[in-house]
Coordinates of C-alpha atoms in Angstrom, one line a residue:
Chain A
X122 CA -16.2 2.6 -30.7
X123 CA -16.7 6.4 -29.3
X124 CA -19.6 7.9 -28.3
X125 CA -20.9 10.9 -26.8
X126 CA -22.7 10.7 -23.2
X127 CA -24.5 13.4 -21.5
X128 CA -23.4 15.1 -19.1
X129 CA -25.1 13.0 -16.6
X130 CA -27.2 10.5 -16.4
X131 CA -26.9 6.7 -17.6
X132 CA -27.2 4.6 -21.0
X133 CA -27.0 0.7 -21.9
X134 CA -23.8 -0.6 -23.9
X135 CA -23.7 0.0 -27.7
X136 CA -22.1 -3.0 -28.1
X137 CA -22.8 -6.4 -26.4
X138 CA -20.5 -7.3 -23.9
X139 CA -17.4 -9.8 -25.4
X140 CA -16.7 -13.0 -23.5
X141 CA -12.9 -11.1 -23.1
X142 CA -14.4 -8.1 -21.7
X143 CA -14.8 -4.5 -23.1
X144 CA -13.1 -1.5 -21.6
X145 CA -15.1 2.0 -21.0
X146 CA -13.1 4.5 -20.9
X147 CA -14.6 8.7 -20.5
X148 CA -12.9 11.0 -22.0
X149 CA -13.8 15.3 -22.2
X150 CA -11.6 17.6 -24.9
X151 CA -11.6 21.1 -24.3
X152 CA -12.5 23.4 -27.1
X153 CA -10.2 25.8 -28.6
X154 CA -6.3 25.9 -29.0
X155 CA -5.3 22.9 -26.4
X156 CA -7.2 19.9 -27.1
X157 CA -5.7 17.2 -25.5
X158 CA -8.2 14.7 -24.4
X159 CA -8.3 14.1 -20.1
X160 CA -9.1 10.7 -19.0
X161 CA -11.9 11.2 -16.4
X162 CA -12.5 7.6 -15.8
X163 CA -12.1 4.0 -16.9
X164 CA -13.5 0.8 -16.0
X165 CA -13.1 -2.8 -17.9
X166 CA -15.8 -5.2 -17.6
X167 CA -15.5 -8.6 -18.2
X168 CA -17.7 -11.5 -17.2
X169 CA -15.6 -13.3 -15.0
X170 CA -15.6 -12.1 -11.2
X171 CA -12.5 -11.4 -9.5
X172 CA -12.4 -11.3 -5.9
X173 CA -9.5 -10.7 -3.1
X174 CA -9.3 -10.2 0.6
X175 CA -6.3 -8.6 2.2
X176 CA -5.3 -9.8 5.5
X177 CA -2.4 -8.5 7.8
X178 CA -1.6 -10.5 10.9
X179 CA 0.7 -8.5 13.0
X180 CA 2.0 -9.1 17.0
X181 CA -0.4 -6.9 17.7
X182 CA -4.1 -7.8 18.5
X183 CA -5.4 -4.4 18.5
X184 CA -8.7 -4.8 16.3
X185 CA -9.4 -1.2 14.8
X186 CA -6.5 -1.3 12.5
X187 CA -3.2 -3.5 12.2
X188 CA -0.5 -2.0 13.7
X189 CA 3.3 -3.2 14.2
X190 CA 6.4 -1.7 15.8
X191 CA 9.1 -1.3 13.3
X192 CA 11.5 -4.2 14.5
X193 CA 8.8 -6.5 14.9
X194 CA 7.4 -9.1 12.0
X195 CA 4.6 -9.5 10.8
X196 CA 2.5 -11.5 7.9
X197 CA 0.2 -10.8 5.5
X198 CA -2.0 -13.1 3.1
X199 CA -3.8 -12.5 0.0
X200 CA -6.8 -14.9 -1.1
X201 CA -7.3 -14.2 -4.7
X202 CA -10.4 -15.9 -6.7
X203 CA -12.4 -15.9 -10.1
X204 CA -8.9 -15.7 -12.2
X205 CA -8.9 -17.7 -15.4
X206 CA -6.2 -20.0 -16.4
X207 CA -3.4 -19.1 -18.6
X208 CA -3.8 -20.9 -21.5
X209 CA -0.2 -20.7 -23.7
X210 CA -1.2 -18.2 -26.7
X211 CA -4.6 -17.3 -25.2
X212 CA -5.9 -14.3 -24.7
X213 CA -4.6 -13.3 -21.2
X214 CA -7.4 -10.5 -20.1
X215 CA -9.0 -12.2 -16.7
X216 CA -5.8 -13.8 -16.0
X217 CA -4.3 -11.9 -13.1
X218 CA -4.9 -9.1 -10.4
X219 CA -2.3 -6.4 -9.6
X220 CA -0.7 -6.5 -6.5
X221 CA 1.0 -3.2 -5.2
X222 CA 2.9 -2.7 -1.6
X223 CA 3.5 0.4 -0.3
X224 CA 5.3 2.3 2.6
X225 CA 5.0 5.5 3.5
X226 CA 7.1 7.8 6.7
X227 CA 5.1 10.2 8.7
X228 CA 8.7 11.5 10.2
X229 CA 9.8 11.8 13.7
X230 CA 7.9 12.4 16.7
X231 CA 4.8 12.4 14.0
X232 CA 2.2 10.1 14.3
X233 CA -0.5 11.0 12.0
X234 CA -0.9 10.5 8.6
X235 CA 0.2 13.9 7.3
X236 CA -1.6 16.1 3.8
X237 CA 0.9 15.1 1.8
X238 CA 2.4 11.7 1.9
X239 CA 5.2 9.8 -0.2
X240 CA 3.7 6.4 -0.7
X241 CA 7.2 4.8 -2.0
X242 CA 6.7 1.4 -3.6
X243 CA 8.0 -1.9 -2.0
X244 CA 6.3 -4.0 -4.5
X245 CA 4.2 -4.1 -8.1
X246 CA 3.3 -7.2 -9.5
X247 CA 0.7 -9.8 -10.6
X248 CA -0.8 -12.9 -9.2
X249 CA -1.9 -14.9 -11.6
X250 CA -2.9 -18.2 -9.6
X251 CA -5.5 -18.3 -7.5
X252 CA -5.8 -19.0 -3.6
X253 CA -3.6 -18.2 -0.5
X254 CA -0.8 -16.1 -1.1
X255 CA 1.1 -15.6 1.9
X256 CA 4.4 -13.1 3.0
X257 CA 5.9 -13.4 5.9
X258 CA 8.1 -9.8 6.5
X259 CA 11.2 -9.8 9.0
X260 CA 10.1 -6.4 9.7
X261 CA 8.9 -2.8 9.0
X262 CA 9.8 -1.4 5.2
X263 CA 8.7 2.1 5.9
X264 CA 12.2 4.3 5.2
X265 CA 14.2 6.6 7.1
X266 CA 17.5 8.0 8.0
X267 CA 17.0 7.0 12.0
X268 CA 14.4 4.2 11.7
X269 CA 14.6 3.3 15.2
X270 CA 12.5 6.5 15.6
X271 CA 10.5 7.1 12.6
X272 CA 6.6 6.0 12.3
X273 CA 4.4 5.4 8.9
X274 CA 2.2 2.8 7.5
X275 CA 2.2 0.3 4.7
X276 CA -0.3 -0.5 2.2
X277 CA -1.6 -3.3 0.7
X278 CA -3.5 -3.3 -2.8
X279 CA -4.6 -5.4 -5.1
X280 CA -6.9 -4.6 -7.9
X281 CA -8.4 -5.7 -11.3
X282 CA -6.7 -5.0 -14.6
X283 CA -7.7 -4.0 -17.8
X284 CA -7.5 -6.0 -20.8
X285 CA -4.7 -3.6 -22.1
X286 CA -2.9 -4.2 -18.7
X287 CA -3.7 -1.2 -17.0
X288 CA -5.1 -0.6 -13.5
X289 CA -9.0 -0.5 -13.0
X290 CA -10.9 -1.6 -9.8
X291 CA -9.7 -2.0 -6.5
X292 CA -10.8 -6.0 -5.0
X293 CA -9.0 -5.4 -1.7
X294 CA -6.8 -2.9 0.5
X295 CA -5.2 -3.7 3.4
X296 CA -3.4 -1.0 5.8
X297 CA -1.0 -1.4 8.8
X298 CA 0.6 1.5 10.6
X299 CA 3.8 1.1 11.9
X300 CA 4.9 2.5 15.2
X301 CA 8.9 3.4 16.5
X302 CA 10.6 1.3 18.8
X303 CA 10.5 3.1 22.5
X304 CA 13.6 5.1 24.0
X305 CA 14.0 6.1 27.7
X306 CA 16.9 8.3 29.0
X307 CA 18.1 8.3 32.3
X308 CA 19.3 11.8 34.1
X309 CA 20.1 12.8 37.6
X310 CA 22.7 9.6 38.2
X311 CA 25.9 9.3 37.3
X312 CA 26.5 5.3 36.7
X313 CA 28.8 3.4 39.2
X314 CA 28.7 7.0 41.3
X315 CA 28.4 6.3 44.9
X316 CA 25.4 8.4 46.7
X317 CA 24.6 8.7 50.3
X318 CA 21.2 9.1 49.5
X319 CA 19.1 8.4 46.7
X320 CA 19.4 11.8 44.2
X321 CA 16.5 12.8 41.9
X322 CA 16.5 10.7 38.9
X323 CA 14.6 11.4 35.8
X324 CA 13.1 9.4 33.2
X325 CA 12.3 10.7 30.0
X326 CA 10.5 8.4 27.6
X327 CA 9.6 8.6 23.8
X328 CA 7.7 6.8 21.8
X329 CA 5.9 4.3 24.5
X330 CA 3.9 1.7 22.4
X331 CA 0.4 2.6 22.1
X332 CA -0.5 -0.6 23.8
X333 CA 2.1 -1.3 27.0
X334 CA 3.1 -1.2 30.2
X335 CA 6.1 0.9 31.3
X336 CA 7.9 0.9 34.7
X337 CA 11.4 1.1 37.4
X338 CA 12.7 -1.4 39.3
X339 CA 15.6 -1.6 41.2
X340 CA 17.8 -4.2 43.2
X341 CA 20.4 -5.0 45.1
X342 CA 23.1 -5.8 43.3
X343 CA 24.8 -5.7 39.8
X344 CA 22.7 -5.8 37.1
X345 CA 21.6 -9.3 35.8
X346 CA 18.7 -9.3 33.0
X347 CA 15.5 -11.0 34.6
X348 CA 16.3 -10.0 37.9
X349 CA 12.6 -9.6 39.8
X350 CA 13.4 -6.1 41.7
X351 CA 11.1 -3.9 43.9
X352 CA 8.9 -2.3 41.0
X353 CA 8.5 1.1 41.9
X354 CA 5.0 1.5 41.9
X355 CA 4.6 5.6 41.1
X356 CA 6.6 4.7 37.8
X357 CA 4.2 2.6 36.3
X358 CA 3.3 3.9 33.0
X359 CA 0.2 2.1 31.4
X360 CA -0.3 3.2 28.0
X361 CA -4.1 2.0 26.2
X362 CA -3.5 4.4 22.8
X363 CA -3.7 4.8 19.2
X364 CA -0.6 6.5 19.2
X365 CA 2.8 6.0 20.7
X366 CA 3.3 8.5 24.0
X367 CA 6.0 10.9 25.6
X368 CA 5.9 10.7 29.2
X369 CA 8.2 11.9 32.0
X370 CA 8.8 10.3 35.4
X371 CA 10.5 11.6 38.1
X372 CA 12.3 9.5 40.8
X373 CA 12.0 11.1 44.6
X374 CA 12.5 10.4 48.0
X375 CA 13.5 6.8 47.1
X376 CA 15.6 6.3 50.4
X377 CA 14.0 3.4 52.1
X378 CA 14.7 1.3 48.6
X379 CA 18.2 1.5 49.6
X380 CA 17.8 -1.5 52.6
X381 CA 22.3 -1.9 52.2
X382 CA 24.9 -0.3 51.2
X383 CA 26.4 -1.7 48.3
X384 CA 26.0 -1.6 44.4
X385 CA 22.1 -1.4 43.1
X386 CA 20.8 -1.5 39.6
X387 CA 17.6 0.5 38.9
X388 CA 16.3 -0.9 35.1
X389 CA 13.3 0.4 32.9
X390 CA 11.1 -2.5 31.6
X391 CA 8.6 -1.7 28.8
X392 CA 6.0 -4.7 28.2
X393 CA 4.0 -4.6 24.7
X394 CA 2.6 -7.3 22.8
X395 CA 5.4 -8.6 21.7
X396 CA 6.5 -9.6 25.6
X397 CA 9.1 -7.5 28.0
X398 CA 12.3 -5.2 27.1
X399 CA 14.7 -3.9 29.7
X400 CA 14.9 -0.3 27.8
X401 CA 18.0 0.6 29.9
X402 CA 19.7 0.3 33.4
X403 CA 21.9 2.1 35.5
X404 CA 24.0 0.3 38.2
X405 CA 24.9 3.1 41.8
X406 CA 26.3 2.5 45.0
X407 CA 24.8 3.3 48.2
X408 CA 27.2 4.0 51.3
X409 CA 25.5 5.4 53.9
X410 CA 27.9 4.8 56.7
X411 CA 28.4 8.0 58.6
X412 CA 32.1 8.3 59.3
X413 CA 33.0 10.7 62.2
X414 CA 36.4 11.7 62.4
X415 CA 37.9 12.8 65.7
X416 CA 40.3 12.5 68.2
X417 CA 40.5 11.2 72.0
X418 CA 41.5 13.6 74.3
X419 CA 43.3 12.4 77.5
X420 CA 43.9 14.6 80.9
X421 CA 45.2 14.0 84.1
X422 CA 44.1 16.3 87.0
Chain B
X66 CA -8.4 -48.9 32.7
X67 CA -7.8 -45.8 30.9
X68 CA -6.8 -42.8 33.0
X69 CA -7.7 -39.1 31.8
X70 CA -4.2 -37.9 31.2
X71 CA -0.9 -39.8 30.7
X72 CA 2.0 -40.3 33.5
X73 CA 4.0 -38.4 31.2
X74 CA 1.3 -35.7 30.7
X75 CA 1.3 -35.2 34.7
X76 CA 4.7 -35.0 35.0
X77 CA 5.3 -32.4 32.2
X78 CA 2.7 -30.6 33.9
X79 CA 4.6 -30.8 37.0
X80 CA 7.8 -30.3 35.3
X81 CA 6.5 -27.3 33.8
X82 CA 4.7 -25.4 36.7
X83 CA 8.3 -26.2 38.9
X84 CA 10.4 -24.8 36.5
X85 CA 8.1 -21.5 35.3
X86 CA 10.1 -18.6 36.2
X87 CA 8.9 -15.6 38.5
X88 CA 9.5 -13.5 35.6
X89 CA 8.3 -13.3 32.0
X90 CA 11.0 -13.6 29.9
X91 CA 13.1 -10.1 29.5
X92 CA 14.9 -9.2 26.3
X93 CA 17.4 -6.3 26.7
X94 CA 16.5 -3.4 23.7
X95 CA 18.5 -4.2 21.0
X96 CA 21.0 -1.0 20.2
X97 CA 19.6 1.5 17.3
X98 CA 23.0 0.1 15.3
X99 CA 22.3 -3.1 15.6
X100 CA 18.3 -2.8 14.9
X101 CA 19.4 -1.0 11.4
X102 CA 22.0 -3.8 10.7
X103 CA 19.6 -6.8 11.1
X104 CA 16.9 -4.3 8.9
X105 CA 19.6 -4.3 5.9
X106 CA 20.1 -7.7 5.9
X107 CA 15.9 -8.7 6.5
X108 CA 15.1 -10.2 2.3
X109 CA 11.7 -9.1 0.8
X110 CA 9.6 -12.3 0.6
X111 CA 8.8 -11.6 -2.6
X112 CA 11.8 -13.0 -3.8
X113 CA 11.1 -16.1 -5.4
X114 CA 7.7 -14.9 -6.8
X115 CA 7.5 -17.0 -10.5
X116 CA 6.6 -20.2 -8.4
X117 CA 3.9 -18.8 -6.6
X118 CA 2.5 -17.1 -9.6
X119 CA 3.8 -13.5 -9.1
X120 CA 5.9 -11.2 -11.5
X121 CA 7.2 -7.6 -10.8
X122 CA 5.5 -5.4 -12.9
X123 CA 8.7 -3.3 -14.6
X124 CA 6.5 0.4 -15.7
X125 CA 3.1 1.4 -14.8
X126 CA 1.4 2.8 -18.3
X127 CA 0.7 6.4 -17.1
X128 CA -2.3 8.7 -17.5
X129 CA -0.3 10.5 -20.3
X130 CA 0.3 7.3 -22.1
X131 CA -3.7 6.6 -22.2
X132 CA -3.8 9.9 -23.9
X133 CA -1.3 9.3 -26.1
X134 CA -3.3 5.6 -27.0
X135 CA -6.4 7.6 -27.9
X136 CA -5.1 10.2 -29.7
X137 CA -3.0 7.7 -31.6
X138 CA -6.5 5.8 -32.0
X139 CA -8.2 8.8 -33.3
X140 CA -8.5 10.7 -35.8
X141 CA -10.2 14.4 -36.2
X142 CA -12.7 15.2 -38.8
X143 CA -12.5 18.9 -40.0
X144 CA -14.6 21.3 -42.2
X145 CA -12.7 24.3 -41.7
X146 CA -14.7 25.6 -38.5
X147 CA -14.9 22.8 -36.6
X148 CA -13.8 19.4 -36.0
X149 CA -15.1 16.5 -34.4
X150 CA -13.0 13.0 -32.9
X151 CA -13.5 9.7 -34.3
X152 CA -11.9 6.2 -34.0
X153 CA -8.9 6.5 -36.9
X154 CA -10.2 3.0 -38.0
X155 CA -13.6 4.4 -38.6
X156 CA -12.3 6.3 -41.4
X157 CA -13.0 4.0 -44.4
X158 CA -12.0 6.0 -47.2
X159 CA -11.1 9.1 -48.0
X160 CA -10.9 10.5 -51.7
X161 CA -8.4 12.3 -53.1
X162 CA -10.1 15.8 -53.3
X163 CA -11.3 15.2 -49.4
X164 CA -7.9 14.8 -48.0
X165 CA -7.2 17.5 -45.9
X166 CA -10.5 16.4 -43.7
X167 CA -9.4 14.5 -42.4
X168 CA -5.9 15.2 -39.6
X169 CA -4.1 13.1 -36.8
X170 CA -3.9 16.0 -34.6
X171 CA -6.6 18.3 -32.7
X172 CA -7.2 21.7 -35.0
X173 CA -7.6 24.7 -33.1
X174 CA -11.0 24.2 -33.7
X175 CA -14.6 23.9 -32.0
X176 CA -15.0 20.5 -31.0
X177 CA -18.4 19.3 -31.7
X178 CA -20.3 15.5 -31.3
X179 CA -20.3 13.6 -34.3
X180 CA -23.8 13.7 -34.4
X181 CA -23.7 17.8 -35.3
X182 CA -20.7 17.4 -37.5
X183 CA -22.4 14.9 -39.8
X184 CA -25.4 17.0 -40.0
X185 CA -23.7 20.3 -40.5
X186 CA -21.1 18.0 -43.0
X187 CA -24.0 15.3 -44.4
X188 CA -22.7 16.9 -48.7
X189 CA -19.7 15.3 -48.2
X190 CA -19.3 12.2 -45.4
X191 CA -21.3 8.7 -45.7
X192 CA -22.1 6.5 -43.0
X193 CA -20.9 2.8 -43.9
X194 CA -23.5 0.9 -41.3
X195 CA -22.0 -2.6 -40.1
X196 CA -23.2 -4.7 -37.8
X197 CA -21.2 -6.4 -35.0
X198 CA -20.0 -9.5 -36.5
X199 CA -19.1 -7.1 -40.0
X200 CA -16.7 -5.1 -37.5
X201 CA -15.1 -8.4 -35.9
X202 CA -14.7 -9.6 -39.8
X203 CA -16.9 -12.7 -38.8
X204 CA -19.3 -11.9 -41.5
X205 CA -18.8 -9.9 -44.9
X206 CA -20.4 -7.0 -46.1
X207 CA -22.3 -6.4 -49.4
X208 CA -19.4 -5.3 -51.9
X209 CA -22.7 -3.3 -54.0
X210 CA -22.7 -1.3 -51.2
X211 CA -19.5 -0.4 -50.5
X212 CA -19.0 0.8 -54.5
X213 CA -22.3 2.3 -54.2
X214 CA -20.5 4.7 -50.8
X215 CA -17.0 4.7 -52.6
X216 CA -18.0 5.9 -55.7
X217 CA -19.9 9.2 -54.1
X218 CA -17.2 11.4 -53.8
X219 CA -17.6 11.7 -49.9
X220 CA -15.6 10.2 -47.0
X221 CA -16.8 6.7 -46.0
X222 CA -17.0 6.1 -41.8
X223 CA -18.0 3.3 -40.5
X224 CA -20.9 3.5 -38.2
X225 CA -22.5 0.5 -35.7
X226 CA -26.3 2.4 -34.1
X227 CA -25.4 5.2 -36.2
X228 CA -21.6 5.7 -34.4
X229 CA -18.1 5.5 -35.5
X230 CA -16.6 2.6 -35.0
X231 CA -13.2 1.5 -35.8
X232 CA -13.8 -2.5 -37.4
X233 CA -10.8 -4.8 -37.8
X234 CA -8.7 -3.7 -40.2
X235 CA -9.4 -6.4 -42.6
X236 CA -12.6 -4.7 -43.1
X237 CA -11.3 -1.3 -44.5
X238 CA -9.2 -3.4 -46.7
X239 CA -12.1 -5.6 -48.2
X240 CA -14.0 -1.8 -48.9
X241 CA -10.7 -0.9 -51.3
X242 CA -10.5 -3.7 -53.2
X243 CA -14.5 -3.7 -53.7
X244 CA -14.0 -0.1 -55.0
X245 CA -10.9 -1.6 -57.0
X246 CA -12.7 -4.3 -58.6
X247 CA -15.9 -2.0 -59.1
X248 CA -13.2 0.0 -61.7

């Protein structure tokens, strides 16, 4: 049936509402030479109520939003109720949800959503049974060309269809952003280099997680991974954010660290949720022996 | 007598708080190459979705499609200075001399509501009133009536509360052979 509405306000059904539901759709036409008709809205009604949650369980327990870092996995469960059976030949309106998954890249060194946003599509589909619907994901789908680095989100949809198929109202939404793994880069010391003295060494790090703990230890000796060395306590980097963080850290005056010559290893260990990396290393070698050469005179009066 | 915990409880206790090491466990940052090698190989687990009632949807029925549903849907009702839209199926007959009134496509015309097209156009269109179950083809209509509406000379629409509306199509072909048998 069409009908014309008002511009505003509100009116009852013409017809009664079928057990199989009814689709309104709104529709305005422009008058003169181009009259194609724009869809300005649609909704289906039927009388059976569709419900769905959308729930992302991530390494992270930060509460205000799900969040993940882009190696890490993470799980996410759909609880979908008030579908109707499929009975073979029946009509199937009522019968399923939509389910859509996607990912979208902010780019590197960005970490806000920007204006416009590719929202690439991991997954479409139905569910047509209800209850717990769960997906455990090996890690991050959001794309780029140096992933390592590159930040985004994912989201999670599922909505109601119409009896012809089509999309109508959103049950649930679920969104996670995903965060780049950290980088540090070590400058001022040349590895296995020998130094009479502790030189200036910097540490420039990209992409801490928003939520960890960042700091230098070093130790006598060659490097060996779980190796409790003196943490040096000015290079402790705690990071409580929404965002990942750029800082700098700058190594000085480190002499009295150096207790022996010998070989040292100074490591960067970056603690998140997901427990504690060793980000990089560099291994040295102290001599501070002071060598004097001369020579022994002898005389005879 | 029952003690609280097990001898084997206290010892794994034991066991465990002598052998905890001074240091959380330390994983060395897996290199960039090897991070995007283990990402190629990581499987979507929506793999094996028929079992768990799930099926990829294959197209996504676009905004221009709709259009392109309701314009195949409708049809346009035209006096030669304006036109108005209409389900197609609400069109119940048409005489010869009345053909061109009725078109698939928009004329580059005014657009008016229904309600002012039949009023300006009242000589020469009929409203064929059904009721709900009539449309569905659950109950039939009085053939008298429909000769009475075919034999005027005007186009026949189909109307439920005084609107167009498009009945199954067994209906406009009960109207014909009413007019056919009314010969």
């Amino acid at each position: 049936m069409q009908t014309n509405v008002a511009n505003n306000g509100s009116r009852l059904s013409l017809l009664p509402l079928e057990l199989s539901g009814a689709q309104f759709t709104i529709w305005t036409m422009k008058n003169g030479t181009s009259q194609t008709p724009q869809l300005l809205a649609t909704r289906f009604v039927d009388a059976y109520q569709k419900a769905a949650t959308v729930t992302i369980q991530t390494g992270d327990p930060y509460a205000l939003i799900p969040r993940t870092r882009v190696d890490k996995p993470f799980t996410v469960r759909l609880n979908v109720s008030g579908l109707r059976p499929i009975v073979r030949g029946g009509d199937l309106t009522g019968t399923s949800v939509r389910f859509n998954h996607t990912a979208s890249t902010y780019g590197i060194g960005v970490h806000t959503p920007p204006g416009t946003m590719t929202a690439n599509t991991v997954f479409n589909g139905t569910i047509n049974q209800n209850g717990l619907h769960t997906f455990n994901f090996a890690g991050a789908n959001i794309s780029s060309s140096n992933l390592s680095a590159a930040s985004g989100e994912e989201n999670f949809t599922v909505s109601s269809l119409t009896g012809s198929g089509a999309l109508d109202t959103t049950l649930a939404t679920g969104r996670m952003q995903v965060w780049p793994r950290s980088t540090v880069a070590i400058s001022g010391i040349t590895a296995n280099a020998t130094y009479a003295t502790m030189p200036e060494v910097t540490f420039t790090y990209n992409d801490l997680y928003p939520d960890s703990k960042t700091y230098v230890q070093v130790y006598r000796g060659p490097s060996v991974l779980g190796t409790t060395g003196t943490t040096i306590n000015s290079s402790i980097i705690p990071i409580a954010d929404v965002t990942p963080q750029d800082r700098t850290f700058i190594l000085r005056n480190c002499d009295n660290f150096l207790t022996d010559d010998g070989q040292y290893t100074i490591e960067v260990l970056h603690t998140t949720p997901w427990g504690t990396e060793r980000l990089a290393l560099v291994m040295f070698f102290a001599d501070r022996t002071i060598e004097v050469t001369g020579q022994v005179f002898s005389s005879e009066f | 007598m029952k003690l609280p915990f097990s001898i084997f409880g206290l010892f794994t206790l034991v066991s465990v708080a002598l052998g905890a090491p001074k240091n959380p466990v330390i994983q060395d940052r897996i290199s960039d190459a090897e991070f995007n090698a283990r990402h190629a190989k990581a499987v979507l687990p929506y793999a094996a979705l028929e079992g768990a009632g799930m099926k990829a949807v294959e197209s996504e029925k676009s905004e221009q499609d709709e259009v392109a549903d309701l314009l195949a849907r409708s049809a346009f009702l035209t006096d030669g200075r304006q036109c108005t839209i209409l389900p197609a199926g609400a069109v119940i007959h048409v005489p010869k001399n009345r053909e061109d009134r009725v078109v698939k496509s928009a004329p580059s015309l005014p657009l008016v509501t229904w309600e002012d097209f039949l009023r300006a156009n009242a000589s020469w269109i009929r409203e064929f009133a059904i009721d709900s179950d009539q449309a569905t083809g659950a109950k039939p209509f009085d053939p008298k009536a429909a000769q009475a509406l075919g034999s005027s000379g005007s186009i026949v629409i189909s109307t439920y509360i005084r609107q167009p509306v498009a009945p199954v199509a067994g209906v406009k072909t009960a109207f014909a052979k009413a007019l056919e048998a009314a010969k």
